[in-house]
PDB file of C-alpha atoms in Angstrom:
ATOM      1  CA  MET A   1     -38.547   0.774  -8.838  1.00 47.00           C
ATOM      2  CA  ARG A   2     -40.718   3.444  -7.179  1.00 49.00           C
ATOM      3  CA  THR A   3     -39.873   6.817  -5.723  1.00 47.00           C
ATOM      4  CA  ARG A   4     -41.610   8.311  -2.762  1.00 48.00           C
ATOM      5  CA  ASN A   5     -44.119  10.960  -3.734  1.00 47.00           C
ATOM      6  CA  ARG A   6     -42.738  13.295  -1.093  1.00 52.00           C
ATOM      7  CA  LYS A   7     -40.440  15.913  -2.591  1.00 53.00           C
ATOM      8  CA  PRO A   8     -36.957  16.029  -1.119  1.00 57.00           C
ATOM      9  CA  ARG A   9     -36.691  18.985   1.217  1.00 63.00           C
ATOM     10  CA  GLY A  10     -34.029  21.647   0.831  1.00 75.00           C
ATOM     11  CA  ALA A  11     -32.963  22.575  -2.680  1.00 84.00           C
ATOM     12  CA  HIS A  12     -29.173  22.507  -3.026  1.00 90.00           C
ATOM     13  CA  ARG A  13     -29.034  20.570   0.243  1.00 88.00           C
ATOM     14  CA  PHE A  14     -26.319  18.291  -1.153  1.00 90.00           C
ATOM     15  CA  ALA A  15     -24.486  20.753  -3.407  1.00 91.00           C
ATOM     16  CA  TYR A  16     -21.540  21.184  -1.012  1.00 91.00           C
ATOM     17  CA  GLY A  17     -20.346  24.347  -2.719  1.00 88.00           C
ATOM     18  CA  GLY A  18     -17.949  24.893   0.188  1.00 87.00           C
ATOM     19  CA  LEU A  19     -15.835  21.928  -0.903  1.00 93.00           C
ATOM     20  CA  ASP A  20     -13.173  24.125  -2.533  1.00 94.00           C
ATOM     21  CA  ARG A  21     -11.971  22.172  -5.590  1.00 94.00           C
ATOM     22  CA  ILE A  22      -8.380  23.306  -5.107  1.00 97.00           C
ATOM     23  CA  ILE A  23      -8.300  21.664  -1.682  1.00 97.00           C
ATOM     24  CA  HIS A  24     -10.680  18.768  -2.419  1.00 96.00           C
ATOM     25  CA  GLU A  25      -8.504  17.109  -5.085  1.00 96.00           C
ATOM     26  CA  ARG A  26      -7.196  13.938  -3.440  1.00 95.00           C
ATOM     27  CA  ALA A  27      -3.452  14.482  -3.769  1.00 96.00           C
ATOM     28  CA  ARG A  28      -3.680  18.138  -2.712  1.00 97.00           C
ATOM     29  CA  LEU A  29      -5.829  17.186   0.281  1.00 95.00           C
ATOM     30  CA  GLY A  30      -3.001  14.870   1.343  1.00 95.00           C
ATOM     31  CA  VAL A  31      -0.377  17.580   0.782  1.00 97.00           C
ATOM     32  CA  LEU A  32      -2.296  20.162   2.808  1.00 96.00           C
ATOM     33  CA  THR A  33      -3.055  17.710   5.611  1.00 94.00           C
ATOM     34  CA  SER A  34       0.665  16.828   5.790  1.00 94.00           C
ATOM     35  CA  LEU A  35       1.594  20.499   5.898  1.00 95.00           C
ATOM     36  CA  ILE A  36      -0.969  21.397   8.525  1.00 92.00           C
ATOM     37  CA  ALA A  37       0.456  18.545  10.605  1.00 90.00           C
ATOM     38  CA  HIS A  38       3.951  20.029  10.156  1.00 91.00           C
ATOM     39  CA  PRO A  39       3.480  23.776  10.588  1.00 88.00           C
ATOM     40  CA  LYS A  40       7.229  24.470  10.504  1.00 90.00           C
ATOM     41  CA  GLY A  41       7.371  23.039   7.002  1.00 94.00           C
ATOM     42  CA  LEU A  42       8.385  19.867   5.207  1.00 95.00           C
ATOM     43  CA  SER A  43      11.054  19.226   2.612  1.00 95.00           C
ATOM     44  CA  PHE A  44       9.935  18.312  -0.894  1.00 96.00           C
ATOM     45  CA  GLY A  45      11.367  14.814  -0.350  1.00 95.00           C
ATOM     46  CA  ASP A  46       9.528  14.208   2.910  1.00 95.00           C
ATOM     47  CA  LEU A  47       6.275  15.504   1.473  1.00 96.00           C
ATOM     48  CA  LYS A  48       6.660  13.241  -1.563  1.00 96.00           C
ATOM     49  CA  GLU A  49       7.149  10.269   0.737  1.00 96.00           C
ATOM     50  CA  LEU A  50       4.234  11.108   3.061  1.00 95.00           C
ATOM     51  CA  CYS A  51       1.823  11.596   0.172  1.00 96.00           C
ATOM     52  CA  ALA A  52       3.147   8.800  -2.068  1.00 96.00           C
ATOM     53  CA  LEU A  53       3.514  11.173  -5.030  1.00 97.00           C
ATOM     54  CA  THR A  54       6.053  11.288  -7.836  1.00 96.00           C
ATOM     55  CA  ASP A  55       8.327  14.322  -8.263  1.00 96.00           C
ATOM     56  CA  GLY A  56       6.272  15.485 -11.225  1.00 97.00           C
ATOM     57  CA  ASN A  57       2.929  15.121  -9.516  1.00 97.00           C
ATOM     58  CA  LEU A  58       4.021  16.813  -6.326  1.00 98.00           C
ATOM     59  CA  SER A  59       5.561  19.710  -8.296  1.00 97.00           C
ATOM     60  CA  ARG A  60       2.364  20.184 -10.268  1.00 97.00           C
ATOM     61  CA  HIS A  61       0.132  20.159  -7.188  1.00 98.00           C
ATOM     62  CA  LEU A  62       2.461  22.476  -5.247  1.00 98.00           C
ATOM     63  CA  GLN A  63       2.307  24.912  -8.145  1.00 97.00           C
ATOM     64  CA  VAL A  64      -1.514  24.961  -7.977  1.00 98.00           C
ATOM     65  CA  LEU A  65      -1.420  25.432  -4.202  1.00 98.00           C
ATOM     66  CA  GLU A  66       1.239  28.139  -4.420  1.00 98.00           C
ATOM     67  CA  GLN A  67      -0.688  30.073  -7.076  1.00 98.00           C
ATOM     68  CA  ALA A  68      -3.752  29.932  -4.813  1.00 98.00           C
ATOM     69  CA  LYS A  69      -1.524  31.266  -2.004  1.00 98.00           C
ATOM     70  CA  LEU A  70      -2.284  28.244   0.177  1.00 98.00           C
ATOM     71  CA  VAL A  71       1.357  27.133   0.472  1.00 98.00           C
ATOM     72  CA  GLU A  72       4.749  28.737   0.083  1.00 97.00           C
ATOM     73  CA  VAL A  73       7.691  26.931  -1.475  1.00 97.00           C
ATOM     74  CA  ARG A  74      11.195  28.208  -0.771  1.00 94.00           C
ATOM     75  CA  LYS A  75      14.740  27.160  -1.440  1.00 88.00           C
ATOM     76  CA  GLY A  76      16.581  26.698   1.825  1.00 80.00           C
ATOM     77  CA  TYR A  77      19.337  24.631   3.407  1.00 82.00           C
ATOM     78  CA  GLU A  78      19.387  21.556   5.606  1.00 79.00           C
ATOM     79  CA  GLY A  79      22.905  21.877   7.000  1.00 86.00           C
ATOM     80  CA  ASN A  80      24.937  22.560   3.835  1.00 88.00           C
ATOM     81  CA  ARG A  81      22.560  20.753   1.465  1.00 87.00           C
ATOM     82  CA  PRO A  82      20.155  22.825  -0.574  1.00 87.00           C
ATOM     83  CA  GLN A  83      16.578  21.834   0.077  1.00 89.00           C
ATOM     84  CA  THR A  84      13.134  22.845  -1.157  1.00 94.00           C
ATOM     85  CA  LEU A  85      10.906  23.663   1.781  1.00 95.00           C
ATOM     86  CA  CYS A  86       7.120  23.721   1.698  1.00 97.00           C
ATOM     87  CA  ARG A  87       4.914  25.364   4.266  1.00 97.00           C
ATOM     88  CA  ILE A  88       1.221  26.101   4.611  1.00 97.00           C
ATOM     89  CA  THR A  89       0.388  29.829   4.703  1.00 97.00           C
ATOM     90  CA  ALA A  90      -1.937  31.521   7.208  1.00 96.00           C
ATOM     91  CA  GLN A  91      -4.506  31.839   4.432  1.00 97.00           C
ATOM     92  CA  GLY A  92      -4.012  28.187   3.529  1.00 96.00           C
ATOM     93  CA  ARG A  93      -4.621  27.176   7.092  1.00 94.00           C
ATOM     94  CA  ARG A  94      -7.779  29.272   7.309  1.00 95.00           C
ATOM     95  CA  ARG A  95      -9.211  27.963   4.038  1.00 96.00           C
ATOM     96  CA  TYR A  96      -8.297  24.393   4.907  1.00 94.00           C
ATOM     97  CA  LEU A  97     -10.209  24.709   8.189  1.00 92.00           C
ATOM     98  CA  GLU A  98     -13.246  26.131   6.351  1.00 93.00           C
ATOM     99  CA  TYR A  99     -13.052  23.212   3.939  1.00 94.00           C
ATOM    100  CA  LEU A 100     -12.880  20.786   6.866  1.00 91.00           C
ATOM    101  CA  ALA A 101     -16.083  22.177   8.336  1.00 91.00           C
ATOM    102  CA  VAL A 102     -17.924  21.360   5.079  1.00 92.00           C
ATOM    103  CA  LEU A 103     -16.319  17.913   4.996  1.00 91.00           C
ATOM    104  CA  GLU A 104     -17.616  17.301   8.494  1.00 91.00           C
ATOM    105  CA  GLN A 105     -21.092  18.256   7.282  1.00 89.00           C
ATOM    106  CA  VAL A 106     -20.833  15.687   4.467  1.00 89.00           C
ATOM    107  CA  ILE A 107     -19.899  13.033   7.008  1.00 89.00           C
ATOM    108  CA  MET A 108     -22.770  13.954   9.306  1.00 89.00           C
ATOM    109  CA  ASP A 109     -25.239  13.934   6.386  1.00 86.00           C
ATOM    110  CA  ALA A 110     -23.870  10.643   5.181  1.00 84.00           C
ATOM    111  CA  ALA A 111     -23.856   9.003   8.581  1.00 82.00           C
ATOM    112  CA  ALA A 112     -27.444  10.093   9.204  1.00 83.00           C
ATOM    113  CA  ALA A 113     -28.415   8.963   5.700  1.00 75.00           C
ATOM    114  CA  ALA A 114     -26.675   5.613   5.944  1.00 70.00           C
ATOM    115  CA  LYS A 115     -28.469   4.919   9.203  1.00 70.00           C
ATOM    116  CA  LEU A 116     -31.816   5.754   7.556  1.00 61.00           C
ATOM    117  CA  GLY A 117     -30.901   3.469   4.661  1.00 55.00           C
ATOM    118  CA  THR A 118     -30.307   0.571   7.021  1.00 52.00           C
ATOM    119  CA  SER A 119     -33.709   0.858   8.643  1.00 44.00           C
ATOM    120  CA  PHE A 120     -35.806   1.591   5.547  1.00 41.00           C
ATOM    121  CA  SER A 121     -34.347  -0.218   2.557  1.00 38.00           C
TER     122      SER A 121
ATOM    123  CA  MET B   1      12.238  29.168   7.047  1.00 47.00           C
ATOM    124  CA  ARG B   2      13.612  26.056   8.780  1.00 49.00           C
ATOM    125  CA  THR B   3      12.324  22.513   8.892  1.00 47.00           C
ATOM    126  CA  ARG B   4      12.638  20.267  11.865  1.00 48.00           C
ATOM    127  CA  ASN B   5      15.480  17.764  11.522  1.00 47.00           C
ATOM    128  CA  ARG B   6      13.164  14.961  12.583  1.00 52.00           C
ATOM    129  CA  LYS B   7      11.929  12.938   9.612  1.00 53.00           C
ATOM    130  CA  PRO B   8       8.161  12.657   9.333  1.00 57.00           C
ATOM    131  CA  ARG B   9       7.052   9.239  10.469  1.00 63.00           C
ATOM    132  CA  GLY B  10       4.990   6.910   8.308  1.00 75.00           C
ATOM    133  CA  ALA B  11       5.669   6.926   4.584  1.00 84.00           C
ATOM    134  CA  HIS B  12       2.438   7.297   2.591  1.00 90.00           C
ATOM    135  CA  ARG B  13       0.733   8.376   5.812  1.00 88.00           C
ATOM    136  CA  PHE B  14      -1.187  11.086   3.961  1.00 90.00           C
ATOM    137  CA  ALA B  15      -1.678   9.343   0.605  1.00 91.00           C
ATOM    138  CA  TYR B  16      -5.374   8.522   1.245  1.00 91.00           C
ATOM    139  CA  GLY B  17      -5.473   5.946  -1.533  1.00 88.00           C
ATOM    140  CA  GLY B  18      -8.877   4.858  -0.244  1.00 87.00           C
ATOM    141  CA  LEU B  19     -10.463   8.119  -1.412  1.00 93.00           C
ATOM    142  CA  ASP B  20     -11.973   6.536  -4.537  1.00 94.00           C
ATOM    143  CA  ARG B  21     -11.776   9.217  -7.246  1.00 94.00           C
ATOM    144  CA  ILE B  22     -15.129   8.217  -8.693  1.00 97.00           C
ATOM    145  CA  ILE B  23     -16.827   8.994  -5.382  1.00 97.00           C
ATOM    146  CA  HIS B  24     -14.551  11.842  -4.250  1.00 96.00           C
ATOM    147  CA  GLU B  25     -15.396  14.219  -7.123  1.00 95.00           C
ATOM    148  CA  ARG B  26     -17.493  16.969  -5.516  1.00 95.00           C
ATOM    149  CA  ALA B  27     -20.667  16.732  -7.613  1.00 96.00           C
ATOM    150  CA  ARG B  28     -20.706  12.923  -7.481  1.00 97.00           C
ATOM    151  CA  LEU B  29     -20.182  13.008  -3.715  1.00 95.00           C
ATOM    152  CA  GLY B  30     -23.315  15.148  -3.508  1.00 95.00           C
ATOM    153  CA  VAL B  31     -25.257  12.806  -5.807  1.00 97.00           C
ATOM    154  CA  LEU B  32     -24.291   9.707  -3.828  1.00 96.00           C
ATOM    155  CA  THR B  33     -25.013  11.370  -0.489  1.00 94.00           C
ATOM    156  CA  SER B  34     -28.452  12.387  -1.779  1.00 94.00           C
ATOM    157  CA  LEU B  35     -29.121   8.857  -2.986  1.00 95.00           C
ATOM    158  CA  ILE B  36     -27.953   7.215   0.211  1.00 92.00           C
ATOM    159  CA  ALA B  37     -30.327   9.555   2.050  1.00 90.00           C
ATOM    160  CA  HIS B  38     -33.168   8.415  -0.253  1.00 91.00           C
ATOM    161  CA  PRO B  39     -32.704   4.662  -0.578  1.00 88.00           C
ATOM    162  CA  LYS B  40     -35.961   4.219  -2.491  1.00 90.00           C
ATOM    163  CA  GLY B  41     -34.627   6.450  -5.222  1.00 94.00           C
ATOM    164  CA  LEU B  42     -34.916  10.020  -6.473  1.00 95.00           C
ATOM    165  CA  SER B  43     -36.176  11.415  -9.749  1.00 95.00           C
ATOM    166  CA  PHE B  44     -33.673  13.081 -12.053  1.00 96.00           C
ATOM    167  CA  GLY B  45     -35.396  16.417 -11.368  1.00 95.00           C
ATOM    168  CA  ASP B  46     -35.241  16.129  -7.591  1.00 95.00           C
ATOM    169  CA  LEU B  47     -31.618  15.024  -7.702  1.00 96.00           C
ATOM    170  CA  LYS B  48     -30.754  17.964  -9.941  1.00 96.00           C
ATOM    171  CA  GLU B  49     -32.371  20.331  -7.456  1.00 96.00           C
ATOM    172  CA  LEU B  50     -30.768  18.794  -4.358  1.00 95.00           C
ATOM    173  CA  CYS B  51     -27.296  18.873  -5.892  1.00 96.00           C
ATOM    174  CA  ALA B  52     -27.639  22.203  -7.734  1.00 96.00           C
ATOM    175  CA  LEU B  53     -26.509  20.636 -11.015  1.00 97.00           C
ATOM    176  CA  THR B  54     -27.509  21.344 -14.606  1.00 96.00           C
ATOM    177  CA  ASP B  55     -29.180  18.629 -16.709  1.00 96.00           C
ATOM    178  CA  GLY B  56     -25.958  18.092 -18.631  1.00 97.00           C
ATOM    179  CA  ASN B  57     -23.749  17.861 -15.570  1.00 97.00           C
ATOM    180  CA  LEU B  58     -26.055  15.507 -13.713  1.00 97.00           C
ATOM    181  CA  SER B  59     -26.362  13.260 -16.792  1.00 97.00           C
ATOM    182  CA  ARG B  60     -22.615  13.096 -17.177  1.00 97.00           C
ATOM    183  CA  HIS B  61     -21.999  12.249 -13.527  1.00 98.00           C
ATOM    184  CA  LEU B  62     -24.803   9.679 -13.458  1.00 98.00           C
ATOM    185  CA  GLN B  63     -23.228   8.006 -16.461  1.00 97.00           C
ATOM    186  CA  VAL B  64     -19.897   7.701 -14.631  1.00 98.00           C
ATOM    187  CA  LEU B  65     -21.642   6.346 -11.527  1.00 98.00           C
ATOM    188  CA  GLU B  66     -23.747   3.921 -13.549  1.00 98.00           C
ATOM    189  CA  GLN B  67     -20.735   2.579 -15.439  1.00 98.00           C
ATOM    190  CA  ALA B  68     -19.013   2.008 -12.093  1.00 98.00           C
ATOM    191  CA  LYS B  69     -22.178   0.140 -10.991  1.00 98.00           C
ATOM    192  CA  LEU B  70     -22.653   2.516  -8.051  1.00 98.00           C
ATOM    193  CA  VAL B  71     -26.086   3.722  -9.151  1.00 98.00           C
ATOM    194  CA  GLU B  72     -28.859   2.451 -11.397  1.00 97.00           C
ATOM    195  CA  VAL B  73     -30.897   4.744 -13.617  1.00 97.00           C
ATOM    196  CA  ARG B  74     -34.265   3.545 -14.898  1.00 94.00           C
ATOM    197  CA  LYS B  75     -37.184   4.924 -16.809  1.00 88.00           C
ATOM    198  CA  GLY B  76     -40.323   4.691 -14.721  1.00 81.00           C
ATOM    199  CA  TYR B  77     -43.603   6.476 -14.097  1.00 82.00           C
ATOM    200  CA  GLU B  78     -44.818   8.929 -11.495  1.00 79.00           C
ATOM    201  CA  GLY B  79     -48.595   8.469 -11.947  1.00 86.00           C
ATOM    202  CA  ASN B  80     -48.927   8.692 -15.726  1.00 88.00           C
ATOM    203  CA  ARG B  81     -45.860  10.885 -16.276  1.00 88.00           C
ATOM    204  CA  PRO B  82     -42.660   9.210 -17.459  1.00 87.00           C
ATOM    205  CA  GLN B  83     -39.841   9.833 -15.034  1.00 90.00           C
ATOM    206  CA  THR B  84     -36.147   8.953 -14.803  1.00 94.00           C
ATOM    207  CA  LEU B  85     -35.422   7.324 -11.473  1.00 95.00           C
ATOM    208  CA  CYS B  86     -32.007   7.058  -9.859  1.00 97.00           C
ATOM    209  CA  ARG B  87     -31.083   4.719  -7.047  1.00 97.00           C
ATOM    210  CA  ILE B  88     -27.881   3.718  -5.278  1.00 97.00           C
ATOM    211  CA  THR B  89     -26.975   0.036  -5.729  1.00 97.00           C
ATOM    212  CA  ALA B  90     -25.919  -2.334  -2.942  1.00 96.00           C
ATOM    213  CA  GLN B  91     -22.366  -2.121  -4.264  1.00 97.00           C
ATOM    214  CA  GLY B  92     -22.617   1.658  -4.376  1.00 97.00           C
ATOM    215  CA  ARG B  93     -23.720   1.743  -0.787  1.00 94.00           C
ATOM    216  CA  ARG B  94     -20.849  -0.516   0.303  1.00 95.00           C
ATOM    217  CA  ARG B  95     -18.211   1.470  -1.576  1.00 96.00           C
ATOM    218  CA  TYR B  96     -19.629   4.763  -0.357  1.00 94.00           C
ATOM    219  CA  LEU B  97     -19.360   3.558   3.245  1.00 91.00           C
ATOM    220  CA  GLU B  98     -15.757   2.442   2.677  1.00 93.00           C
ATOM    221  CA  TYR B  99     -15.016   5.862   1.213  1.00 94.00           C
ATOM    222  CA  LEU B 100     -16.617   7.531   4.246  1.00 92.00           C
ATOM    223  CA  ALA B 101     -14.334   5.631   6.604  1.00 91.00           C
ATOM    224  CA  VAL B 102     -11.288   7.107   4.824  1.00 92.00           C
ATOM    225  CA  LEU B 103     -12.873  10.559   4.864  1.00 91.00           C
ATOM    226  CA  GLU B 104     -13.324  10.237   8.613  1.00 91.00           C
ATOM    227  CA  GLN B 105      -9.626   9.394   8.891  1.00 89.00           C
ATOM    228  CA  VAL B 106      -8.748  12.576   6.971  1.00 89.00           C
ATOM    229  CA  ILE B 107     -10.859  14.597   9.387  1.00 89.00           C
ATOM    230  CA  MET B 108      -9.279  12.981  12.414  1.00 89.00           C
ATOM    231  CA  ASP B 109      -5.766  13.543  11.006  1.00 86.00           C
ATOM    232  CA  ALA B 110      -6.641  17.114  10.161  1.00 84.00           C
ATOM    233  CA  ALA B 111      -8.252  17.884  13.494  1.00 82.00           C
ATOM    234  CA  ALA B 112      -5.258  16.456  15.353  1.00 83.00           C
ATOM    235  CA  ALA B 113      -2.898  18.336  13.047  1.00 75.00           C
ATOM    236  CA  ALA B 114      -4.751  21.623  13.305  1.00 70.00           C
ATOM    237  CA  LYS B 115      -4.616  21.381  17.081  1.00 70.00           C
ATOM    238  CA  LEU B 116      -0.858  20.740  16.916  1.00 61.00           C
ATOM    239  CA  GLY B 117      -0.489  23.710  14.599  1.00 55.00           C
ATOM    240  CA  THR B 118      -2.217  25.959  17.092  1.00 52.00           C
ATOM    241  CA  SER B 119       0.070  25.042  19.923  1.00 44.00           C
ATOM    242  CA  PHE B 120       3.387  24.936  18.046  1.00 41.00           C
ATOM    243  CA  SER B 121       3.321  27.486  15.266  1.00 38.00           C
TER     244      SER B 121
END
């Protein structure tokens, strides 16, 4: 196996520091994407179903997201039934969109790279 | 805070099971994207620089990727100097591309959702 002698350009080019770890974690990415798709909020039960998470897992991830002020979780009512409601905050929305921009960069890098790989390897 | 009465369609719609955790981890995503962009391989030093990782971190992540057969790490020479060379495997390339397809789905979901959010919230 040989490497090219040419040095790779751009130190830290693939560091992707903007991929906020709180948002990047797979389950939380699903939760936030669900919530951004439902800006008026989702019940705990619906969110659990959409993201295929257990009660325990969803609770744990919501706690992380709530502490980071990305979502708010409130007790409310659906008719007469008590219900836990989850909603993305304005800050959550803003940070999610920033995260998305970095994710798009990864995809563009990867798509460009994969194309190069096809022609050269 | 009120939710809509309408149930969200599509159970597990936002589960993103295809986001392979081995690839999704931020540092490893950077490593694999670097390696797919350099199909002939990168030295440990160049990879470290591109991904802004410490020796210890890069070693640890390479070990995970090597055990999963996504990369191969070999001792080689650059001129007369011994050098550790890292390269993505054929399997690594295939799984990375599968992962990318799911990532693109997340972006499309998110972009559609963010647009909805703008008009309705």
